[in-house]
Short mmCIF file of C-alpha atoms in Angstrom, two decimals:
data_model
loop_
_atom_site.label_atom_id
_atom_site.label_comp_id
_atom_site.label_asym_id
_atom_site.label_seq_id
_atom_site.Cartn_x
_atom_site.Cartn_y
_atom_site.Cartn_z
CA GLN A 1 9.08 199.35 47.03
CA LYS A 2 13.21 198.75 47.08
CA GLU A 3 14.04 201.95 49.61
CA VAL A 4 16.90 203.49 46.71
CA GLU A 5 15.57 202.80 42.82
CA GLN A 6 18.77 203.04 40.54
CA ASP A 7 18.26 202.66 36.49
CA PRO A 8 20.85 200.12 36.10
CA GLY A 9 21.71 200.53 32.24
CA PRO A 10 24.11 200.45 30.50
CA LEU A 11 24.48 204.14 29.75
CA SER A 12 26.62 204.21 26.46
CA VAL A 13 27.87 207.84 25.34
CA PRO A 14 30.81 209.84 23.27
CA GLU A 15 33.82 211.18 24.70
CA GLY A 16 33.38 214.92 25.94
CA ALA A 17 29.54 213.87 26.54
CA ILE A 18 27.63 215.28 29.70
CA VAL A 19 26.59 212.54 31.72
CA SER A 20 23.80 212.62 34.23
CA LEU A 21 23.10 209.83 36.52
CA ASN A 22 20.57 209.42 39.47
CA CYS A 23 18.36 207.98 41.97
CA THR A 24 15.15 208.09 43.95
CA TYR A 25 14.55 206.62 47.41
CA SER A 26 12.05 206.47 49.52
CA ASN A 27 13.13 206.94 53.45
CA SER A 28 13.21 210.26 54.40
CA ALA A 29 15.44 209.85 57.70
CA PHE A 30 18.32 209.43 54.72
CA GLN A 31 20.94 212.22 55.73
CA TYR A 32 24.00 210.96 53.62
CA PHE A 33 23.83 210.98 50.09
CA MET A 34 27.19 209.16 48.50
CA TRP A 35 28.22 208.22 44.63
CA TYR A 36 30.58 205.66 44.81
CA ARG A 37 32.07 204.02 41.34
CA GLN A 38 33.07 200.89 41.04
CA TYR A 39 35.44 199.04 38.38
CA SER A 40 34.86 195.86 36.56
CA ARG A 41 36.31 193.27 39.27
CA LYS A 42 36.95 195.84 42.19
CA GLY A 43 35.72 196.89 45.47
CA PRO A 44 33.44 200.37 45.34
CA GLU A 45 35.40 203.96 45.80
CA LEU A 46 33.62 206.95 46.79
CA LEU A 47 33.53 209.46 44.81
CA MET A 48 31.89 212.17 46.81
CA TYR A 49 29.07 212.75 49.31
CA THR A 50 26.55 215.16 50.90
CA TYR A 51 25.18 215.78 53.56
CA SER A 52 21.17 216.70 53.87
CA SER A 53 20.45 218.90 50.20
CA GLY A 54 22.11 220.67 47.82
CA ASN A 55 25.17 220.72 45.59
CA LYS A 56 28.58 219.51 45.55
CA GLU A 57 31.17 220.20 42.86
CA ASP A 58 34.61 217.90 42.65
CA GLY A 59 36.11 218.97 39.33
CA ARG A 60 34.02 217.29 36.67
CA PHE A 61 31.61 215.61 38.70
CA THR A 62 28.83 217.17 40.43
CA ALA A 63 26.44 216.01 43.21
CA GLN A 64 22.61 217.60 43.76
CA VAL A 65 20.33 215.98 46.25
CA ASP A 66 16.58 217.35 46.28
CA LYS A 67 15.32 215.92 49.68
CA SER A 68 11.82 217.44 48.76
CA SER A 69 11.52 215.38 45.58
CA LYS A 70 13.76 212.51 47.09
CA TYR A 71 15.74 212.48 43.85
CA ILE A 72 19.93 212.34 43.39
CA SER A 73 21.51 213.26 40.55
CA LEU A 74 25.62 213.12 40.00
CA PHE A 75 26.60 214.58 37.02
CA ILE A 76 30.05 214.12 35.00
CA ARG A 77 31.58 217.04 32.73
CA ASP A 78 33.85 216.14 29.92
CA SER A 79 33.29 212.29 30.43
CA GLN A 80 36.38 210.55 29.76
CA PRO A 81 36.67 206.70 28.71
CA SER A 82 38.77 206.30 32.30
CA ASP A 83 34.85 207.31 33.84
CA SER A 84 33.62 204.39 32.16
CA ALA A 85 32.56 201.88 35.45
CA THR A 86 29.14 201.07 37.34
CA TYR A 87 27.92 204.21 39.59
CA LEU A 88 26.25 203.13 42.74
CA CYS A 89 24.37 205.64 44.42
CA ALA A 90 24.41 205.14 48.38
CA MET A 91 22.42 206.40 51.55
CA ALA A 92 22.73 206.12 55.37
CA ASN A 93 20.90 207.83 58.19
CA THR A 94 22.41 209.60 61.37
CA GLY A 95 25.83 208.02 62.31
CA GLY A 96 26.25 206.80 58.62
CA PHE A 97 26.48 203.50 59.22
CA LYS A 98 23.63 201.39 57.41
CA THR A 99 24.25 202.36 53.91
CA ILE A 100 21.92 201.29 51.39
CA PHE A 101 23.04 201.30 47.78
CA GLY A 102 21.35 201.27 44.93
CA ALA A 103 21.57 198.43 41.61
CA GLY A 104 24.47 200.43 40.21
CA THR A 105 24.93 202.07 36.90
CA ARG A 106 27.17 200.90 34.26
CA LEU A 107 28.40 203.58 32.11
CA PHE A 108 30.14 203.04 28.75
CA VAL A 109 32.10 206.34 27.40
CA LYS A 110 33.52 205.43 23.70
CA ALA A 111 36.66 207.07 22.60
CA ASP B 1 48.47 201.55 53.27
CA ALA B 2 47.79 197.85 52.28
CA GLY B 3 43.78 198.99 52.38
CA VAL B 4 40.96 195.97 53.40
CA ILE B 5 42.72 192.56 52.69
CA GLN B 6 40.44 189.73 51.79
CA SER B 7 41.15 186.12 51.36
CA PRO B 8 40.73 183.87 49.21
CA ARG B 9 39.52 185.98 46.08
CA HIS B 10 38.16 182.74 44.77
CA GLU B 11 35.95 180.02 46.08
CA VAL B 12 34.26 177.04 43.62
CA THR B 13 32.65 174.80 45.84
CA GLU B 14 30.31 172.47 46.30
CA MET B 15 26.66 172.68 47.91
CA GLY B 16 26.71 171.22 50.63
CA GLN B 17 30.21 172.50 51.66
CA GLU B 18 31.49 174.94 54.91
CA VAL B 19 33.07 178.41 53.03
CA THR B 20 34.94 180.41 55.56
CA LEU B 21 35.68 184.00 54.33
CA ARG B 22 38.17 186.69 55.89
CA CYS B 23 39.00 190.15 56.23
CA LYS B 24 41.39 192.32 57.34
CA PRO B 25 40.32 196.08 57.96
CA ILE B 26 41.99 198.75 58.10
CA SER B 27 44.14 199.56 60.92
CA GLY B 28 43.02 202.10 63.28
CA HIS B 29 39.05 201.33 61.30
CA ASN B 30 36.52 200.57 64.46
CA SER B 31 33.73 199.36 62.11
CA LEU B 32 33.84 197.04 60.04
CA PHE B 33 30.78 195.53 56.97
CA TRP B 34 30.30 192.33 54.72
CA TYR B 35 28.40 193.19 52.06
CA ARG B 36 26.78 190.88 49.05
CA GLN B 37 26.68 191.96 45.60
CA THR B 38 24.68 190.28 42.59
CA MET B 39 23.35 191.25 39.75
CA MET B 40 19.36 190.42 40.70
CA ARG B 41 20.16 192.55 44.15
CA GLY B 42 22.70 194.58 43.48
CA LEU B 43 24.89 195.22 46.80
CA GLU B 44 23.40 194.17 49.99
CA LEU B 45 24.78 194.70 53.65
CA LEU B 46 24.84 192.01 55.94
CA ILE B 47 26.38 192.85 59.09
CA TYR B 48 27.84 195.54 60.58
CA PHE B 49 30.38 195.32 63.24
CA ASN B 50 31.39 198.58 65.44
CA ASN B 51 34.29 198.06 68.23
CA ASN B 52 34.65 194.12 67.19
CA VAL B 53 30.67 194.20 68.57
CA PRO B 54 27.74 192.65 65.46
CA ILE B 55 25.15 196.63 65.68
CA ASP B 56 23.35 195.22 63.27
CA ASP B 57 22.60 191.18 61.27
CA SER B 58 18.99 191.78 59.99
CA GLY B 59 20.40 191.37 56.51
CA MET B 60 21.93 188.15 57.48
CA PRO B 61 19.75 186.32 54.92
CA GLU B 62 19.65 182.84 57.00
CA ASP B 63 20.87 180.74 59.47
CA ARG B 64 23.03 179.48 57.38
CA PHE B 65 25.66 182.03 57.43
CA SER B 66 27.17 183.16 60.54
CA ALA B 67 29.64 186.25 61.03
CA LYS B 68 32.84 187.03 64.03
CA MET B 69 34.82 189.24 64.58
CA PRO B 70 37.25 188.28 67.46
CA ASN B 71 39.64 191.61 66.89
CA ALA B 72 40.56 194.74 65.29
CA SER B 73 42.46 192.75 62.93
CA PHE B 74 40.33 190.75 61.91
CA SER B 75 36.51 188.65 60.59
CA THR B 76 35.28 186.11 59.24
CA LEU B 77 32.16 185.18 57.32
CA LYS B 78 30.98 181.74 57.46
CA ILE B 79 28.32 180.40 55.19
CA GLN B 80 27.40 176.42 56.80
CA PRO B 81 25.85 174.37 54.44
CA SER B 82 26.50 176.81 50.89
CA GLU B 83 23.50 176.02 48.10
CA PRO B 84 24.13 177.47 45.13
CA ARG B 85 22.01 180.65 45.21
CA ASP B 86 24.97 181.81 47.82
CA SER B 87 26.68 183.09 44.60
CA ALA B 88 28.17 186.12 44.65
CA VAL B 89 30.79 188.02 45.10
CA TYR B 90 31.30 189.43 49.04
CA PHE B 91 33.18 192.51 49.76
CA CYS B 92 34.13 193.67 53.17
CA ALA B 93 34.64 197.21 54.28
CA SER B 94 35.68 199.33 56.75
CA LYS B 95 35.57 202.66 58.17
CA LEU B 96 36.67 205.05 61.41
CA ALA B 97 33.12 205.56 63.20
CA GLY B 98 33.13 209.23 63.34
CA GLY B 99 30.72 211.26 65.28
CA PRO B 100 27.11 212.80 64.73
CA GLY B 101 27.51 214.83 61.56
CA SER B 102 29.77 213.21 60.50
CA TYR B 103 30.12 210.82 57.24
CA ASN B 104 33.69 208.49 57.19
CA GLU B 105 34.11 206.93 53.65
CA GLN B 106 33.64 202.67 54.04
CA PHE B 107 36.91 201.38 52.49
CA PHE B 108 35.72 198.18 50.40
CA GLY B 109 38.04 195.09 50.11
CA PRO B 110 38.78 193.38 46.55
CA GLY B 111 36.12 190.74 47.16
CA THR B 112 35.33 187.31 47.02
CA ARG B 113 33.97 185.53 44.18
CA LEU B 114 32.53 182.69 45.80
CA THR B 115 30.59 179.83 43.60
CA VAL B 116 28.37 177.05 44.54
CA LEU B 117 28.19 173.95 42.00
#
């Protein structure tokens, strides 16, 4: 079993839709939960991160962490064509050095 | 700020040849990471350095892979001899190591696309 499981998609939605992206994990030692966005032929960029459980909101993006279920989510409201990218969940333990990435979900937002 | 710089951006080589990938981290960052990304395996951490010292190389697939960081502004990842299954995009990332309870963002370079024929 992989430490982090993420459905690779692809996920195709119309512009304006609410997008839900999810990951599950198995290592209860993870303390930092991140979402990275990767455009085609570019390196990943940090979108947002959460420490331990709870929610975090940044504009149209909301990250949720449920440590009891070992489940994390990213919600995108009012999705735009510019949101089309691969979204990778990532997790790290205390110190945040060794980061484990999910496989990434490819998202297409159609105008 | 120039960001993380990687070279070459593309490399095509033949099986058995030596390949050297180069990385210049962001000035002031004291942690450096090498990743490999493929469709099959996703983004895998190969090795990371803290203050130029290798901390964890458990992700390095085989003895054919080696990495060095001779100073704070330069690192190399070498594959010798290369094999077709090494074909992937190799990313270098750097960050400023934070204290306990903090997380600092890893900044990724543009990657080197390696093709081994």
